Short mmCIF file of N, CA and C in Angstrom, two decimals:
data_model
loop_
_atom_site.label_atom_id
_atom_site.label_comp_id
_atom_site.label_asym_id
_atom_site.label_seq_id
_atom_site.Cartn_x
_atom_site.Cartn_y
_atom_site.Cartn_z
N MET A 798 1.02 -1.63 0.18
CA MET A 798 0.23 0.26 0.10
C MET A 798 0.93 0.95 0.00
N ALA A 799 0.42 2.25 -0.92
CA ALA A 799 1.21 3.57 -1.17
C ALA A 799 1.11 4.25 0.10
N GLU A 800 2.34 4.87 0.74
CA GLU A 800 1.86 5.75 1.93
C GLU A 800 2.85 7.31 1.39
N GLN A 801 1.95 8.42 2.16
CA GLN A 801 1.97 9.82 2.30
C GLN A 801 3.02 10.20 2.84
N LEU A 802 3.49 11.17 2.41
CA LEU A 802 4.17 12.26 3.89
C LEU A 802 3.38 13.18 4.36
N ARG A 803 2.90 13.20 5.67
CA ARG A 803 2.12 14.09 5.85
C ARG A 803 3.50 15.22 7.10
N VAL A 804 2.62 16.72 7.64
CA VAL A 804 3.39 17.24 8.53
C VAL A 804 2.70 17.55 9.64
N ASN A 805 2.90 17.94 10.57
CA ASN A 805 2.07 18.74 12.12
C ASN A 805 2.54 20.30 11.55
N ARG A 806 1.51 20.28 11.07
CA ARG A 806 2.04 22.11 10.60
C ARG A 806 1.94 22.97 12.62
N ILE A 807 1.47 22.42 13.51
CA ILE A 807 1.80 22.85 14.74
C ILE A 807 3.21 23.12 15.80
N THR A 808 3.29 21.31 15.12
CA THR A 808 4.46 21.15 15.89
C THR A 808 5.93 21.48 14.85
N CYS A 809 5.98 21.70 13.76
CA CYS A 809 6.63 22.34 13.02
C CYS A 809 7.47 23.62 13.00
N THR A 810 8.75 23.57 12.87
CA THR A 810 9.27 25.07 13.65
C THR A 810 9.68 24.85 12.23
N GLY A 811 10.16 24.43 11.27
CA GLY A 811 10.69 25.46 9.78
C GLY A 811 11.72 24.97 10.06
N HIS A 812 13.06 24.15 10.02
CA HIS A 812 14.33 23.42 10.10
C HIS A 812 14.20 23.47 8.90
N GLY A 813 14.04 22.75 8.19
CA GLY A 813 14.00 22.58 6.62
C GLY A 813 14.82 21.58 6.20
N VAL A 814 15.38 20.66 7.15
CA VAL A 814 15.62 19.46 6.59
C VAL A 814 15.00 18.63 6.17
N CYS A 815 13.85 18.40 5.87
CA CYS A 815 13.10 17.65 4.92
C CYS A 815 13.26 18.21 3.77
N ALA A 816 13.41 19.40 3.35
CA ALA A 816 13.49 19.63 2.14
C ALA A 816 14.55 19.82 1.77
N GLU A 817 15.71 19.23 2.73
CA GLU A 817 16.72 19.51 1.82
C GLU A 817 17.23 18.00 1.83
N LEU A 818 16.92 17.34 2.83
CA LEU A 818 16.67 15.85 2.13
C LEU A 818 15.94 14.93 1.04
N LEU A 819 14.48 15.94 1.06
CA LEU A 819 13.95 14.74 0.17
C LEU A 819 13.11 16.32 -0.86
N PRO A 820 13.97 17.06 -1.59
CA PRO A 820 13.49 18.08 -2.62
C PRO A 820 12.86 17.39 -4.02
N GLU A 821 12.72 16.53 -4.04
CA GLU A 821 11.31 15.59 -4.97
C GLU A 821 9.86 16.00 -4.54
N LEU A 822 9.62 16.05 -3.29
CA LEU A 822 8.72 15.98 -2.67
C LEU A 822 8.01 17.13 -1.72
N VAL A 823 9.24 17.49 -0.87
CA VAL A 823 8.66 18.75 0.29
C VAL A 823 9.74 19.69 -0.26
N THR A 824 8.81 21.19 -0.65
CA THR A 824 9.81 22.56 -0.88
C THR A 824 9.50 23.29 0.54
N ARG A 825 9.44 24.62 0.41
CA ARG A 825 9.59 25.42 1.47
C ARG A 825 8.89 26.53 1.32
N ASP A 826 7.77 27.01 1.80
CA ASP A 826 7.26 28.47 0.91
C ASP A 826 8.54 29.22 2.08
N GLU A 827 7.51 30.49 1.47
CA GLU A 827 8.65 32.02 1.73
C GLU A 827 8.54 32.05 3.67
N TRP A 828 7.75 31.24 4.09
CA TRP A 828 8.32 32.13 5.47
C TRP A 828 9.57 30.30 6.06
N GLY A 829 9.69 29.38 4.83
CA GLY A 829 10.58 28.27 5.49
C GLY A 829 9.40 27.51 6.16
N TYR A 830 8.73 27.48 5.69
CA TYR A 830 8.12 25.53 6.34
C TYR A 830 7.46 24.92 5.01
N PRO A 831 7.72 23.70 5.38
CA PRO A 831 7.52 22.81 4.32
C PRO A 831 6.40 22.63 3.31
N VAL A 832 5.77 22.60 2.47
CA VAL A 832 4.77 22.49 0.92
C VAL A 832 5.22 21.02 0.52
N ILE A 833 4.56 19.77 1.23
CA ILE A 833 4.56 18.53 0.62
C ILE A 833 3.51 17.87 -0.31
N ASP A 834 4.48 17.47 -1.46
CA ASP A 834 3.83 16.99 -2.22
C ASP A 834 2.39 16.28 -1.88
N PRO A 835 1.04 16.53 -2.55
CA PRO A 835 0.23 15.51 -1.62
C PRO A 835 0.19 13.82 -2.43
N GLY A 836 0.54 13.75 -2.85
CA GLY A 836 0.37 12.25 -3.90
C GLY A 836 1.40 11.35 -3.08
N PRO A 837 1.26 10.28 -3.63
CA PRO A 837 2.28 8.84 -2.84
C PRO A 837 3.52 9.09 -2.91
N VAL A 838 4.56 8.79 -1.80
CA VAL A 838 5.79 8.22 -2.42
C VAL A 838 6.13 7.54 -3.18
N PRO A 839 6.78 7.57 -4.06
CA PRO A 839 7.12 6.72 -5.27
C PRO A 839 8.05 6.06 -4.44
N PRO A 840 8.23 4.69 -4.78
CA PRO A 840 8.07 3.10 -4.56
C PRO A 840 10.63 4.11 -4.30
N ALA A 841 10.77 4.61 -5.59
CA ALA A 841 12.31 5.03 -5.50
C ALA A 841 12.51 5.75 -4.70
N LEU A 842 11.67 6.79 -4.09
CA LEU A 842 12.24 7.78 -2.89
C LEU A 842 11.73 7.18 -1.68
N ASP A 843 10.96 5.87 -0.99
CA ASP A 843 11.29 5.36 0.00
C ASP A 843 11.79 5.70 1.12
N ARG A 844 13.23 5.00 0.69
CA ARG A 844 14.18 5.35 1.53
C ARG A 844 14.92 6.65 2.10
N ASP A 845 14.58 7.69 1.26
CA ASP A 845 14.42 8.53 1.25
C ASP A 845 13.87 9.58 2.30
N ALA A 846 12.42 8.96 1.91
CA ALA A 846 11.36 9.87 2.88
C ALA A 846 11.38 8.98 4.28
N ARG A 847 11.43 7.88 4.33
CA ARG A 847 11.60 7.50 6.16
C ARG A 847 13.07 8.24 5.92
N ARG A 848 14.14 8.61 5.38
CA ARG A 848 15.07 9.29 6.31
C ARG A 848 14.85 10.69 6.79
N ALA A 849 13.90 11.33 5.71
CA ALA A 849 13.57 12.79 6.25
C ALA A 849 13.22 12.63 7.66
N VAL A 850 11.57 11.89 7.26
CA VAL A 850 11.18 11.06 8.80
C VAL A 850 11.85 10.91 9.99
N SER A 851 13.03 10.57 9.96
CA SER A 851 13.40 9.90 10.72
C SER A 851 14.48 11.54 11.48
N ALA A 852 15.12 11.97 10.53
CA ALA A 852 15.85 13.67 10.67
C ALA A 852 15.37 14.36 11.12
N CYS A 853 13.75 14.19 10.97
CA CYS A 853 12.82 15.88 11.53
C CYS A 853 13.01 16.09 13.32
N PRO A 854 13.99 17.34 13.14
CA PRO A 854 14.29 17.50 14.57
C PRO A 854 13.20 17.98 15.47
N ALA A 855 12.32 18.38 14.75
CA ALA A 855 10.74 18.63 15.39
C ALA A 855 9.61 17.30 15.55
N LEU A 856 10.28 16.55 14.58
CA LEU A 856 8.89 15.12 14.69
C LEU A 856 7.94 15.55 14.59
N ALA A 857 7.88 16.51 13.32
CA ALA A 857 6.38 17.16 12.63
C ALA A 857 5.79 16.09 11.68
N LEU A 858 6.93 15.20 10.72
CA LEU A 858 7.15 14.48 9.47
C LEU A 858 6.93 13.28 10.03
N ARG A 859 5.49 13.09 8.99
CA ARG A 859 5.25 10.99 9.48
C ARG A 859 5.18 10.88 7.82
N LEU A 860 5.20 9.50 8.20
CA LEU A 860 4.85 8.38 7.01
C LEU A 860 3.50 8.10 6.97
N VAL A 861 2.17 8.67 6.54
CA VAL A 861 0.54 7.45 6.69
C VAL A 861 0.38 7.10 5.56
N ARG A 862 -0.41 5.77 5.83
CA ARG A 862 -0.35 4.45 4.63
C ARG A 862 -1.96 5.31 3.90
N ARG A 863 -2.08 5.60 2.84
CA ARG A 863 -3.10 5.90 2.41
C ARG A 863 -4.65 5.29 1.80
#
């Protein structure tokens, strides 16, 4: 089953680690907060997505099953 990235906007502090590690799916808005691609994580990016989730200093990024 496909997974999707989600960010908890209340917990996120805008460090930008996710955008640095996964630029294919995460961009930053004008204030530095992540803008997540709404689609499923492609299989080729699964490892990078999990790395970005693990590296989030605010623990605001997660993978959820669609």
